[in-house]
JSON list of N, CA and C in Angstrom, two decimals:
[
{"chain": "A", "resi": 1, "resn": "UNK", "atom": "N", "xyz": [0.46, 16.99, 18.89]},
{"chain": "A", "resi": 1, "resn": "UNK", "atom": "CA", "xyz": [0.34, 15.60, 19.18]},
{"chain": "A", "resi": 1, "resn": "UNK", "atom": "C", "xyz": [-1.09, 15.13, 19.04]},
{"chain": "A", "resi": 2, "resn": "UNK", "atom": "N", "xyz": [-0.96, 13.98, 19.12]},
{"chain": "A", "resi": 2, "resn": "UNK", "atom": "CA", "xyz": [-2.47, 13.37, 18.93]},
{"chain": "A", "resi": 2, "resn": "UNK", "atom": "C", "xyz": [-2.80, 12.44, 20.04]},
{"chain": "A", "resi": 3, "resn": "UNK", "atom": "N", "xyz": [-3.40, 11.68, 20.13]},
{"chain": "A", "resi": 3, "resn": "UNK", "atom": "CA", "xyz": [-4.53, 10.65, 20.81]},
{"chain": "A", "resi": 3, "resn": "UNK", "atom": "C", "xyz": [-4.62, 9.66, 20.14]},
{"chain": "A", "resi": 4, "resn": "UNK", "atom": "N", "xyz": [-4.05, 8.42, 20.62]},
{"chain": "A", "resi": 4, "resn": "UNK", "atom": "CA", "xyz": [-4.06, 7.38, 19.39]},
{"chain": "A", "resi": 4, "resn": "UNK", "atom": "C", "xyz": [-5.48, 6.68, 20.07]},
{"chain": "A", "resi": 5, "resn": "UNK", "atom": "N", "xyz": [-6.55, 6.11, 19.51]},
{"chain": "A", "resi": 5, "resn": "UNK", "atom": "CA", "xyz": [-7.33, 5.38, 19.77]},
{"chain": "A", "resi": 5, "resn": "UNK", "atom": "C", "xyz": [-8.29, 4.22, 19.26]},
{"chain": "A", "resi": 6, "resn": "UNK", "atom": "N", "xyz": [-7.23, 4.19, 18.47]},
{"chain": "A", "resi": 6, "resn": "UNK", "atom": "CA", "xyz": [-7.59, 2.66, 17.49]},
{"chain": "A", "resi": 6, "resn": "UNK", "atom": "C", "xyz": [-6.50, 2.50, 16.54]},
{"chain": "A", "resi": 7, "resn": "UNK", "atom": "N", "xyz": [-6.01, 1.22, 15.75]},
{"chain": "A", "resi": 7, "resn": "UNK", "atom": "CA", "xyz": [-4.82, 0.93, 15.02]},
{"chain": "A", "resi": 7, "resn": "UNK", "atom": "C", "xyz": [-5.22, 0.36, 13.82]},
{"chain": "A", "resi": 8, "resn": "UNK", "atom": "N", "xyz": [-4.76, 0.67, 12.95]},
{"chain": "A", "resi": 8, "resn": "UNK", "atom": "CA", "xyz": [-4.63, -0.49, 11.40]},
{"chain": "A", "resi": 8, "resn": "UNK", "atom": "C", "xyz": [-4.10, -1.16, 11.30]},
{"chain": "A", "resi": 9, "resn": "UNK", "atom": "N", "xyz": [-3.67, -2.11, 10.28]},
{"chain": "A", "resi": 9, "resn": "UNK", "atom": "CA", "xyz": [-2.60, -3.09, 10.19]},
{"chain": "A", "resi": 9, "resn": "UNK", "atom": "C", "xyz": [-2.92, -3.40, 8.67]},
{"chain": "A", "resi": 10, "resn": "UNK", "atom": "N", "xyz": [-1.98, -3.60, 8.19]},
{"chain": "A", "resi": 10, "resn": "UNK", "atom": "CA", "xyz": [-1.58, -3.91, 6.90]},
{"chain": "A", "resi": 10, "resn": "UNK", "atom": "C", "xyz": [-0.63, -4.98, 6.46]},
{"chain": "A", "resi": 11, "resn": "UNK", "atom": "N", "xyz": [-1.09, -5.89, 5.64]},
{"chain": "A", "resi": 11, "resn": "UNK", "atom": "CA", "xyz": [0.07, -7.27, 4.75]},
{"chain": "A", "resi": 11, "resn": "UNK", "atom": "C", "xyz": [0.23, -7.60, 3.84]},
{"chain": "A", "resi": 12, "resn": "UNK", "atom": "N", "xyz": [1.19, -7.16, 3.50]},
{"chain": "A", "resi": 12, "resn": "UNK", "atom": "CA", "xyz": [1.53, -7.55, 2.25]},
{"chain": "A", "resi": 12, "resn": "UNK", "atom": "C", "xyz": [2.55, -9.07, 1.97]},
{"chain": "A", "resi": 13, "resn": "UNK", "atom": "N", "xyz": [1.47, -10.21, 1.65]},
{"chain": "A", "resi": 13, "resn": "UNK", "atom": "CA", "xyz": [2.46, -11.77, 1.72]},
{"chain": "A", "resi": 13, "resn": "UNK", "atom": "C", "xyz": [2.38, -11.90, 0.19]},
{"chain": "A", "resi": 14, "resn": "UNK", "atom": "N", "xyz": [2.85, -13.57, 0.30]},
{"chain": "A", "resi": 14, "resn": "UNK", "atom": "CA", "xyz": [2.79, -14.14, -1.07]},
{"chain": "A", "resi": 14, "resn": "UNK", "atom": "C", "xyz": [1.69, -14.90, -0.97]},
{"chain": "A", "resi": 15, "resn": "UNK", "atom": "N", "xyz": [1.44, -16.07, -2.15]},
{"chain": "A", "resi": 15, "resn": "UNK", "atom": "CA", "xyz": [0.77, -16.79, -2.22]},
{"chain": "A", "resi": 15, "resn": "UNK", "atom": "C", "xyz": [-0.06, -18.03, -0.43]},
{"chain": "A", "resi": 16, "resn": "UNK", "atom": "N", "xyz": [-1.18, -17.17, -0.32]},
{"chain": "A", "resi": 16, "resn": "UNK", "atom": "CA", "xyz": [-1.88, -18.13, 0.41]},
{"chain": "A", "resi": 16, "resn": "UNK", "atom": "C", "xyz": [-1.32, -19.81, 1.21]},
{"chain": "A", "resi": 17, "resn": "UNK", "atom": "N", "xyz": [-2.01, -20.10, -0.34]},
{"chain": "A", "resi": 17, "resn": "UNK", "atom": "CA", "xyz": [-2.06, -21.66, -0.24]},
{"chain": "A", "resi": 17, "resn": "UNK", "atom": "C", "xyz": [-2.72, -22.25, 1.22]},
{"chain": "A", "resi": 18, "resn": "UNK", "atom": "N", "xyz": [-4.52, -21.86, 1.32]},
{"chain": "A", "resi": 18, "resn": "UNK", "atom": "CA", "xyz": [-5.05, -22.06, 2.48]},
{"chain": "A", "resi": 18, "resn": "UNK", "atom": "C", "xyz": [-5.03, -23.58, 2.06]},
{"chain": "A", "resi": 19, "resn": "UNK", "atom": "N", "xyz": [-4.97, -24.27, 3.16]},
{"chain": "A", "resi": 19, "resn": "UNK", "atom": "CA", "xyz": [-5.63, -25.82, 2.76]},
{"chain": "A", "resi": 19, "resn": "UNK", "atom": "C", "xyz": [-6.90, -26.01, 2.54]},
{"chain": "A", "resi": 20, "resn": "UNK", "atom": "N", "xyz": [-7.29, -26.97, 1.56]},
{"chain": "A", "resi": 20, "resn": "UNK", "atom": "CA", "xyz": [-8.62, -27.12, 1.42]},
{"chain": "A", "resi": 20, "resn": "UNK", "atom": "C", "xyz": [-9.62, -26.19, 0.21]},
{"chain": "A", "resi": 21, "resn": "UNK", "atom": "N", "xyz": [-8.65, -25.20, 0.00]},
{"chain": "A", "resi": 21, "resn": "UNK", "atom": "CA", "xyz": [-9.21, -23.66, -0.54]},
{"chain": "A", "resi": 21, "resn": "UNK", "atom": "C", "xyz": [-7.90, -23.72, -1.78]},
{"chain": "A", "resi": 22, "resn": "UNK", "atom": "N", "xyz": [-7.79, -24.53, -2.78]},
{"chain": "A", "resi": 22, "resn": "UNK", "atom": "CA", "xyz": [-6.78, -24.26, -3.48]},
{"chain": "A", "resi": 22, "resn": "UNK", "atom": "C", "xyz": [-7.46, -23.16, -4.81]},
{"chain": "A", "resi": 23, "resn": "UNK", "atom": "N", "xyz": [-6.67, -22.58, -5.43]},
{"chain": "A", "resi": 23, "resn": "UNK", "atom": "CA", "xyz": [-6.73, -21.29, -6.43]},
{"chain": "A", "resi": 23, "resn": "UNK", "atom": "C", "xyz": [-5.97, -21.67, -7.43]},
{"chain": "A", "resi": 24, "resn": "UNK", "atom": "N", "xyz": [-6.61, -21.30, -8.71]},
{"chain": "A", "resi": 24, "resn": "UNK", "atom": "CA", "xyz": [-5.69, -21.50, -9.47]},
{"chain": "A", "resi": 24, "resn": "UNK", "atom": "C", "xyz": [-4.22, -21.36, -10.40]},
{"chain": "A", "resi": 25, "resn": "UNK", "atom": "N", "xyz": [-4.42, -19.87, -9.18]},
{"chain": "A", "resi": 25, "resn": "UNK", "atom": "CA", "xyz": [-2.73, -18.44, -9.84]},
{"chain": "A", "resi": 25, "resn": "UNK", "atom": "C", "xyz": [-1.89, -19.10, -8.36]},
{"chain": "A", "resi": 26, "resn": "UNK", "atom": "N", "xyz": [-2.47, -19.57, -7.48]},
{"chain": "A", "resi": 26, "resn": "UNK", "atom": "CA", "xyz": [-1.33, -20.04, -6.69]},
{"chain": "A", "resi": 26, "resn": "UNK", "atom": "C", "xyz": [-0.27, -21.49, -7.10]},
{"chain": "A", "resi": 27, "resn": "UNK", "atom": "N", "xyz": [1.07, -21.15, -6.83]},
{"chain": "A", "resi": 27, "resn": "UNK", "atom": "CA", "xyz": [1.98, -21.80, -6.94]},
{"chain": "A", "resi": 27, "resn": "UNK", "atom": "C", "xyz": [2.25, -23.18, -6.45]},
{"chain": "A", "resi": 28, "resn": "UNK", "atom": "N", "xyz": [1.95, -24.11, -5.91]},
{"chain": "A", "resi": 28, "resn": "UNK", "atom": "CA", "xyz": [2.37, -24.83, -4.94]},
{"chain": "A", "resi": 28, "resn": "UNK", "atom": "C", "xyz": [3.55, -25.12, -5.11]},
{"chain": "A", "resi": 29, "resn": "UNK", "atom": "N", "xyz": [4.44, -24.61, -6.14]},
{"chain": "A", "resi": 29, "resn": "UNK", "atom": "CA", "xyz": [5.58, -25.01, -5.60]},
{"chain": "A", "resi": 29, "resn": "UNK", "atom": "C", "xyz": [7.00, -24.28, -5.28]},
{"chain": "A", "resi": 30, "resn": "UNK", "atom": "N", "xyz": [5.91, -23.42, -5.04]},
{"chain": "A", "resi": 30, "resn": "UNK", "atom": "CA", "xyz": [6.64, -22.56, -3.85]},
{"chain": "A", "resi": 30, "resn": "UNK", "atom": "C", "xyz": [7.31, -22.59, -2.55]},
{"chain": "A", "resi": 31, "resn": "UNK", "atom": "N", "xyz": [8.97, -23.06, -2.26]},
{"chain": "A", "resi": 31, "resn": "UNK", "atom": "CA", "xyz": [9.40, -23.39, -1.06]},
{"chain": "A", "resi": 31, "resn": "UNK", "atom": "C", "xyz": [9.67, -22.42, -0.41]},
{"chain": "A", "resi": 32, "resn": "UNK", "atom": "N", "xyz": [9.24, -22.33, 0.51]},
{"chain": "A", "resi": 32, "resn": "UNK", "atom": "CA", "xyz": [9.87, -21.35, 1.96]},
{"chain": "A", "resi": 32, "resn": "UNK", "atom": "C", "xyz": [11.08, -21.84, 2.91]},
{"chain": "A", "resi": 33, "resn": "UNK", "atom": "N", "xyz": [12.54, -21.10, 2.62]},
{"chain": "A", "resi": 33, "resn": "UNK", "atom": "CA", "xyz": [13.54, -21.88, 3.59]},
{"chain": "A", "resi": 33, "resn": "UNK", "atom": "C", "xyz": [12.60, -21.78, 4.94]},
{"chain": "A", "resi": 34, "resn": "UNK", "atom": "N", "xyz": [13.53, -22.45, 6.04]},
{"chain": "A", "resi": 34, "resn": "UNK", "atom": "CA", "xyz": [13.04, -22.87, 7.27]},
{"chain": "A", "resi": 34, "resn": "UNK", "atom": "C", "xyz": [13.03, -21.99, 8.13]},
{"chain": "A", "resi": 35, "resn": "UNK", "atom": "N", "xyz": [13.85, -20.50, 7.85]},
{"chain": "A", "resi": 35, "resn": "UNK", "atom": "CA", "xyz": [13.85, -19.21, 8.70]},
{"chain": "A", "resi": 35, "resn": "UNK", "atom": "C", "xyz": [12.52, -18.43, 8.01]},
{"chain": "A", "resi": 36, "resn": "UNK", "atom": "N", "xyz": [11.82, -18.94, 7.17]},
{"chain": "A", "resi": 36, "resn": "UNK", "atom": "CA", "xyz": [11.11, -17.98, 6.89]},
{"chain": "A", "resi": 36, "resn": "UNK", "atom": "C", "xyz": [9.28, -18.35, 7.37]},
{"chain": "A", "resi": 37, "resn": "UNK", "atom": "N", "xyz": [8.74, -17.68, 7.64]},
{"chain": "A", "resi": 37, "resn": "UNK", "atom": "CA", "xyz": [7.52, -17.76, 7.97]},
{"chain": "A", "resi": 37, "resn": "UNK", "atom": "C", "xyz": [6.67, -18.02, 6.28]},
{"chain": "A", "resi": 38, "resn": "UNK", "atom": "N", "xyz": [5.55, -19.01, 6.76]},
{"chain": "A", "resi": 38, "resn": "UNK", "atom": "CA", "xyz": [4.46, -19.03, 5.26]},
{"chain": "A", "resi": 38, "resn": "UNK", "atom": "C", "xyz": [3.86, -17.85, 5.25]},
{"chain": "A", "resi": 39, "resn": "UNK", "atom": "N", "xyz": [3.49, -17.63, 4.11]},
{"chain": "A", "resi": 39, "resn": "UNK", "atom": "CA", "xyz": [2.47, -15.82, 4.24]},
{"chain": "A", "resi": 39, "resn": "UNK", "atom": "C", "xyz": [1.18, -16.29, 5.01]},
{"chain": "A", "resi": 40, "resn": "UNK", "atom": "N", "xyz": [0.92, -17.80, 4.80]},
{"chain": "A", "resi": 40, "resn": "UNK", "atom": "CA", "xyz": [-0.68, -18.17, 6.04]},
{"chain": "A", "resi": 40, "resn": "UNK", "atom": "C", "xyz": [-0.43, -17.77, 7.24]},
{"chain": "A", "resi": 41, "resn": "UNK", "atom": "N", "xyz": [1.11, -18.04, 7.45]},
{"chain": "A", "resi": 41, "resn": "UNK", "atom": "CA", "xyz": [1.33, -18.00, 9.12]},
{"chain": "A", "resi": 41, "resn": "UNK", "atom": "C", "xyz": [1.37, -16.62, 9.19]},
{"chain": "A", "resi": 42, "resn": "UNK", "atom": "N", "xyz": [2.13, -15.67, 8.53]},
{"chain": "A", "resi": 42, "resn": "UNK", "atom": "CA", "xyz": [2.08, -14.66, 8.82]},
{"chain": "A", "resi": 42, "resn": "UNK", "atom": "C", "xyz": [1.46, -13.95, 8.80]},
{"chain": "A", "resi": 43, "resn": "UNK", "atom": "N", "xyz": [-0.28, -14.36, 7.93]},
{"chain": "A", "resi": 43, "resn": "UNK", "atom": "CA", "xyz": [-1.35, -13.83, 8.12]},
{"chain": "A", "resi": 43, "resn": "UNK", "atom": "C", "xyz": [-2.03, -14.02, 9.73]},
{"chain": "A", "resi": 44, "resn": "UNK", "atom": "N", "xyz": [-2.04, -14.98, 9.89]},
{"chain": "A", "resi": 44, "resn": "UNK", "atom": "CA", "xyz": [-2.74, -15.56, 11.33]},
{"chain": "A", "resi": 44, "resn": "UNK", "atom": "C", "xyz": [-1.68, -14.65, 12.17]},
{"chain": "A", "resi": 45, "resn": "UNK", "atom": "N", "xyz": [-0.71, -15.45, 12.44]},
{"chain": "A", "resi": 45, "resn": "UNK", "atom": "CA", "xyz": [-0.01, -14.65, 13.73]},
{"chain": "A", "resi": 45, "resn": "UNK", "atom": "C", "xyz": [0.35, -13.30, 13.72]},
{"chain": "A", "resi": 46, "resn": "UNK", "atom": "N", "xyz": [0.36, -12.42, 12.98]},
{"chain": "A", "resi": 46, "resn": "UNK", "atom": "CA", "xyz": [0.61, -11.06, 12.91]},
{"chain": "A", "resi": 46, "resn": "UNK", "atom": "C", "xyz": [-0.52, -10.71, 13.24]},
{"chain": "A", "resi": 47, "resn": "UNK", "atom": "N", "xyz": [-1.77, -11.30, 12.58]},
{"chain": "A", "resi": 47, "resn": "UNK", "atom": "CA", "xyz": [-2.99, -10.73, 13.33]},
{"chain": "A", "resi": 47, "resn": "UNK", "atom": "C", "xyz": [-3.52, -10.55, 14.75]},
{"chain": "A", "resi": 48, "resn": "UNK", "atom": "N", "xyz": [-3.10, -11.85, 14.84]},
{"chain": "A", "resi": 48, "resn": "UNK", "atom": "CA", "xyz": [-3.62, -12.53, 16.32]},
{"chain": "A", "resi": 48, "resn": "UNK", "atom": "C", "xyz": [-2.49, -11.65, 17.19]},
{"chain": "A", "resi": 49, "resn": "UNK", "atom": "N", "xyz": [-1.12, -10.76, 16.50]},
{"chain": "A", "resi": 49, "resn": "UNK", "atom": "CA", "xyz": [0.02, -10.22, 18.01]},
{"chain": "A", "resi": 49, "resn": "UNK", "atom": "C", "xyz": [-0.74, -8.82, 17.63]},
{"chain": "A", "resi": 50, "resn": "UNK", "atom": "N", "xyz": [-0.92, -8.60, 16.56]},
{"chain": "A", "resi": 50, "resn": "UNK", "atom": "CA", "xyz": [-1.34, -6.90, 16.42]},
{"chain": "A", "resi": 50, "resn": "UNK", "atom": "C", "xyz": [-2.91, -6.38, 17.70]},
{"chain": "A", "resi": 51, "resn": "UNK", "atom": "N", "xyz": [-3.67, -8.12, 17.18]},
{"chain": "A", "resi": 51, "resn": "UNK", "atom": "CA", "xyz": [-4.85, -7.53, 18.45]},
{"chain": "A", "resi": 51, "resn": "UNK", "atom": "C", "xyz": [-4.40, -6.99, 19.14]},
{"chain": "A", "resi": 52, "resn": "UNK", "atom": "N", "xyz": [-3.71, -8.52, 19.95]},
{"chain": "A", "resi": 52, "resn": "UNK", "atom": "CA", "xyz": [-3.50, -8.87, 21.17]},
{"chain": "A", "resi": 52, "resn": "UNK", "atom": "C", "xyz": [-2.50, -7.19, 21.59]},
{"chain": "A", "resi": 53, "resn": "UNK", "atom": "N", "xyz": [-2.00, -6.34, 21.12]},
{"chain": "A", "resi": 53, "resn": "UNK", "atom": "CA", "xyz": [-0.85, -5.44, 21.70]},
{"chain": "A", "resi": 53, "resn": "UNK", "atom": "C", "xyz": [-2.03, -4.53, 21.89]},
{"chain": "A", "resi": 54, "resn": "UNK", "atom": "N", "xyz": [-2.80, -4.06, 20.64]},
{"chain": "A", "resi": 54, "resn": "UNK", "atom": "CA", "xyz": [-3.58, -2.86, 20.89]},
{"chain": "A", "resi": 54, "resn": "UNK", "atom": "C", "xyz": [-4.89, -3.06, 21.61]},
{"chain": "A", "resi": 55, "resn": "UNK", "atom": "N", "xyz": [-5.13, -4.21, 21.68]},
{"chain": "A", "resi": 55, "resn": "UNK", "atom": "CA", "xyz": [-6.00, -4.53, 23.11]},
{"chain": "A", "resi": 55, "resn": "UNK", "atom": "C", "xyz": [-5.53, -4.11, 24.74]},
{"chain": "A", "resi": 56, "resn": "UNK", "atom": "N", "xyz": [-4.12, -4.72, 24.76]},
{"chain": "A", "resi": 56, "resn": "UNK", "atom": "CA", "xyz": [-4.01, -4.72, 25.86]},
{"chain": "A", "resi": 56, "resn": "UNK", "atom": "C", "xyz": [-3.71, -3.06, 26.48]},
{"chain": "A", "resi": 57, "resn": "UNK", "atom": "N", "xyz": [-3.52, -1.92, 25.33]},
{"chain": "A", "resi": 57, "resn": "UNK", "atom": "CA", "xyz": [-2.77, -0.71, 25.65]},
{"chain": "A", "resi": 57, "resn": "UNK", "atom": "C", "xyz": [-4.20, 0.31, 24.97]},
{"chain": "A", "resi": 58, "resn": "UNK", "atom": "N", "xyz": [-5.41, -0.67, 24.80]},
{"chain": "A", "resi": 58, "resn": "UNK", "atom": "CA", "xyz": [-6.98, 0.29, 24.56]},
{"chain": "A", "resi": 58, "resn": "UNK", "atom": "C", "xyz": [-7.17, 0.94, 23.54]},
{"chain": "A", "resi": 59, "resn": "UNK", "atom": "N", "xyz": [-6.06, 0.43, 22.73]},
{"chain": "A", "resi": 59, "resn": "UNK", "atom": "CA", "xyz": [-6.01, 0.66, 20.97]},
{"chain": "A", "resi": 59, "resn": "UNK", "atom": "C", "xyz": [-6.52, -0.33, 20.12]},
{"chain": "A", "resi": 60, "resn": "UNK", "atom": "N", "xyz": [-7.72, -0.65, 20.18]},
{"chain": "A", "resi": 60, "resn": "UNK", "atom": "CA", "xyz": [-7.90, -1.81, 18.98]},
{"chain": "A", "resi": 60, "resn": "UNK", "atom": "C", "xyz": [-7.87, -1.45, 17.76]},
{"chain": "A", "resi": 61, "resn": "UNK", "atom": "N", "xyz": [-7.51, -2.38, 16.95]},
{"chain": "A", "resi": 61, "resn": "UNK", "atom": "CA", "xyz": [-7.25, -2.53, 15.64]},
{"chain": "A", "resi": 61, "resn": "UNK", "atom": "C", "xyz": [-8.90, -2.72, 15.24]},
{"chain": "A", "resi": 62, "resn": "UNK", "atom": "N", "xyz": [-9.17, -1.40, 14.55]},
{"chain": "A", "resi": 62, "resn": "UNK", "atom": "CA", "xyz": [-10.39, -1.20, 14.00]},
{"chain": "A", "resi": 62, "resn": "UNK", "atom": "C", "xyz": [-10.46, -1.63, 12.29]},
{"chain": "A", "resi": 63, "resn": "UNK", "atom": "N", "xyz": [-9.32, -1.48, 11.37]},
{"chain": "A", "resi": 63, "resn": "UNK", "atom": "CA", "xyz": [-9.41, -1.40, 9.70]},
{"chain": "A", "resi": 63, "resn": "UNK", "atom": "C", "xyz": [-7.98, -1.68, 9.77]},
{"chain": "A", "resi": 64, "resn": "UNK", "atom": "N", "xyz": [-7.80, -2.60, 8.49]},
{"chain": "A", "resi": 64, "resn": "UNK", "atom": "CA", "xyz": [-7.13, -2.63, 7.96]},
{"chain": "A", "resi": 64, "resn": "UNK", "atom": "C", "xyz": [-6.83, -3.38, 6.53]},
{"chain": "A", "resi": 65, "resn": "UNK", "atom": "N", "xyz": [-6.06, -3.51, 5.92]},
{"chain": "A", "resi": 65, "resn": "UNK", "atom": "CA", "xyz": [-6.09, -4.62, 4.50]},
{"chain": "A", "resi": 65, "resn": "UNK", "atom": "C", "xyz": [-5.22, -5.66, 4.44]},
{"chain": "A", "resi": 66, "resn": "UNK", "atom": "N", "xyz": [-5.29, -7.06, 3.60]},
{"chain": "A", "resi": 66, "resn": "UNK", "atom": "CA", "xyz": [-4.00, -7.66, 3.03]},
{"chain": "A", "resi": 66, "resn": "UNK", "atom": "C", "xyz": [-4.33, -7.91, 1.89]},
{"chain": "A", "resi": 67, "resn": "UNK", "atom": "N", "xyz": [-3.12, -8.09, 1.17]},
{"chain": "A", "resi": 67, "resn": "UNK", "atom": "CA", "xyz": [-3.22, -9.00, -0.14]},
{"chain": "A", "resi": 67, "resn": "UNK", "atom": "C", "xyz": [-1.94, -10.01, -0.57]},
{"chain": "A", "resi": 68, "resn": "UNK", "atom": "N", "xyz": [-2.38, -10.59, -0.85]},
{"chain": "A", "resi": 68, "resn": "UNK", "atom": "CA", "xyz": [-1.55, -11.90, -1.36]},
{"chain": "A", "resi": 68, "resn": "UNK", "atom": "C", "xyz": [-0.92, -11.83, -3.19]},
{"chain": "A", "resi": 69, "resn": "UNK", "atom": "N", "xyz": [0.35, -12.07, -3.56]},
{"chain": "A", "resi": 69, "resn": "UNK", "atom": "CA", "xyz": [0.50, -12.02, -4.68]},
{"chain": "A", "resi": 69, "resn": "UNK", "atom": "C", "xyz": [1.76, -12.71, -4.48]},
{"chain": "A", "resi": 70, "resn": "UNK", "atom": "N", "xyz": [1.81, -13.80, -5.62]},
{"chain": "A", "resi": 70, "resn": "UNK", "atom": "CA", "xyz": [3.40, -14.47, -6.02]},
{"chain": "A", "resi": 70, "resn": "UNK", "atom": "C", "xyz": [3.11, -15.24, -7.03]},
{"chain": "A", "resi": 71, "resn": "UNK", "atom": "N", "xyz": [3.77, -15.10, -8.28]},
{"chain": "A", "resi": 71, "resn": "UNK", "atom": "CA", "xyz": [4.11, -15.83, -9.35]},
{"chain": "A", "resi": 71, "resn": "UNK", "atom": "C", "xyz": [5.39, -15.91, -10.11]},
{"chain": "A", "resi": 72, "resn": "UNK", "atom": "N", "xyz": [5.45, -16.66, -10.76]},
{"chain": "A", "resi": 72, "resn": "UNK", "atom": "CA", "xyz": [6.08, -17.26, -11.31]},
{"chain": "A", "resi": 72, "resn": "UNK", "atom": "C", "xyz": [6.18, -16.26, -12.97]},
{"chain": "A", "resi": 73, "resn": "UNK", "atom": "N", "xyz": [7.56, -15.10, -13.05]},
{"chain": "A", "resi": 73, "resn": "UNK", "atom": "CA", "xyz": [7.83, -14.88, -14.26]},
{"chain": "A", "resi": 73, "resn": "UNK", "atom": "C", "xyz": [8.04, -15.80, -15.52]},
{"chain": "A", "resi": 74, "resn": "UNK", "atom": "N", "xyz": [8.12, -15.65, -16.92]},
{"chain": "A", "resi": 74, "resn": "UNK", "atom": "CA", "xyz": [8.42, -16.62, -18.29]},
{"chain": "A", "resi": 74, "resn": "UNK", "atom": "C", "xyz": [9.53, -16.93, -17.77]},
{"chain": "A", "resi": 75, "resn": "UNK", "atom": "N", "xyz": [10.82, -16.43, -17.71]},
{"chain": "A", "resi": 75, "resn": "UNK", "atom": "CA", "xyz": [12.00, -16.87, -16.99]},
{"chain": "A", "resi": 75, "resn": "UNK", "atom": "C", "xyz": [12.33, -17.91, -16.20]},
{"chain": "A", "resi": 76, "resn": "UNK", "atom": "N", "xyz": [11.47, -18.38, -15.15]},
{"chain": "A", "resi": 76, "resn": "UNK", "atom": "CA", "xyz": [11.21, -18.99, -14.60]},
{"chain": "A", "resi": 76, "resn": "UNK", "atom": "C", "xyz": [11.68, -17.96, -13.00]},
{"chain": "A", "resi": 77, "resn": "UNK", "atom": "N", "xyz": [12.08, -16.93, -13.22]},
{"chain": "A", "resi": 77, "resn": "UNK", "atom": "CA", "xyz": [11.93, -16.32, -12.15]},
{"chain": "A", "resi": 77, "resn": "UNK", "atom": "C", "xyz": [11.17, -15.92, -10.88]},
{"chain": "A", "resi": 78, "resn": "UNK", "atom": "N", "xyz": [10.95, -16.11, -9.67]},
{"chain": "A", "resi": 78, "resn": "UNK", "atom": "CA", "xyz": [10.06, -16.22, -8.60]},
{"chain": "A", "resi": 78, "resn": "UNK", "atom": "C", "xyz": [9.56, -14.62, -8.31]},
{"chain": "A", "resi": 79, "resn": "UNK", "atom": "N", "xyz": [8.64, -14.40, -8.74]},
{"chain": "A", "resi": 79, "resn": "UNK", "atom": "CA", "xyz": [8.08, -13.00, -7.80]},
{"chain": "A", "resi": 79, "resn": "UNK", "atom": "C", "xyz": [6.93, -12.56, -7.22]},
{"chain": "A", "resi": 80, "resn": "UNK", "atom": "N", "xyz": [7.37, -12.50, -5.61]},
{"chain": "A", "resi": 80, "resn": "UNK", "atom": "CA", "xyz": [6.31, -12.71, -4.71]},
{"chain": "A", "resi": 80, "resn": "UNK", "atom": "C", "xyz": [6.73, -11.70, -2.99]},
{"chain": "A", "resi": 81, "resn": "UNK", "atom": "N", "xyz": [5.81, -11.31, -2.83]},
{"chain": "A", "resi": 81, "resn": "UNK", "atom": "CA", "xyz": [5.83, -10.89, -1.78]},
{"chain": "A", "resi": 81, "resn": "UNK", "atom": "C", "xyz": [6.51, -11.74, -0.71]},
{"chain": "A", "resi": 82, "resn": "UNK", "atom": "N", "xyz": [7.85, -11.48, 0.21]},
{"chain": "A", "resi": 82, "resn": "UNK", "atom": "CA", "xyz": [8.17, -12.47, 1.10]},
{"chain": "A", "resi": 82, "resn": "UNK", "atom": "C", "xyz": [8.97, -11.24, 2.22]},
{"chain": "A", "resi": 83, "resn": "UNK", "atom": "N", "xyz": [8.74, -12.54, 3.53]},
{"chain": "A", "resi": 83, "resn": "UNK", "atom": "CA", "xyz": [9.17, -11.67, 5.00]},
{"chain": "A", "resi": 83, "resn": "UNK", "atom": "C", "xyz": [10.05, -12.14, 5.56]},
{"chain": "A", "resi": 84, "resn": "UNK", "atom": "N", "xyz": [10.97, -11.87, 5.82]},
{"chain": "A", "resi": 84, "resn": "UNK", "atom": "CA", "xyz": [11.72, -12.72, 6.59]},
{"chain": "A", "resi": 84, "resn": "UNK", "atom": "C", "xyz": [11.47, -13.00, 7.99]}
]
């Protein structure tokens, strides 16, 4: 067994789309049904619950990565990282 004493976290979303901060490989027209979280939100709030758990149990989240990717195949096919 081990000693856990710090945590990672890792995300893999789709396209951003920060406001204010537009890019040019992002989609905007990209819809998210209404059960689904934006990959912004799910950047922010996954972050903000992952602290908040390994704070409170003296595991902080020391490292971790994300990246963002979603485009649009010739097809017109959608492919992008998504969460339900």
């Amino acid at each position: 067994g081990a000693y856990a004493v710090a945590g990672v976290c890792a995300y893999c979303v789709g396209n951003l789309n920060v406001p204010g901060y537009d890019l040019p490989w992002e989609d905007k027209g990209f819809v998210y049904p209404s059960n689904l979280a934006s990959p912004l939100e799910i950047e922010i709030e996954a972050s903000n619950g992952a602290s908040d758990y390994g704070n409170k149990f003296g595991e902080p989240v020391i490292h971790g990565f994300t990246r963002s990717f979603g485009m649009r195949l010739p097809g017109g096919e959608r492919f992008e990282w998504v969460k339900p």
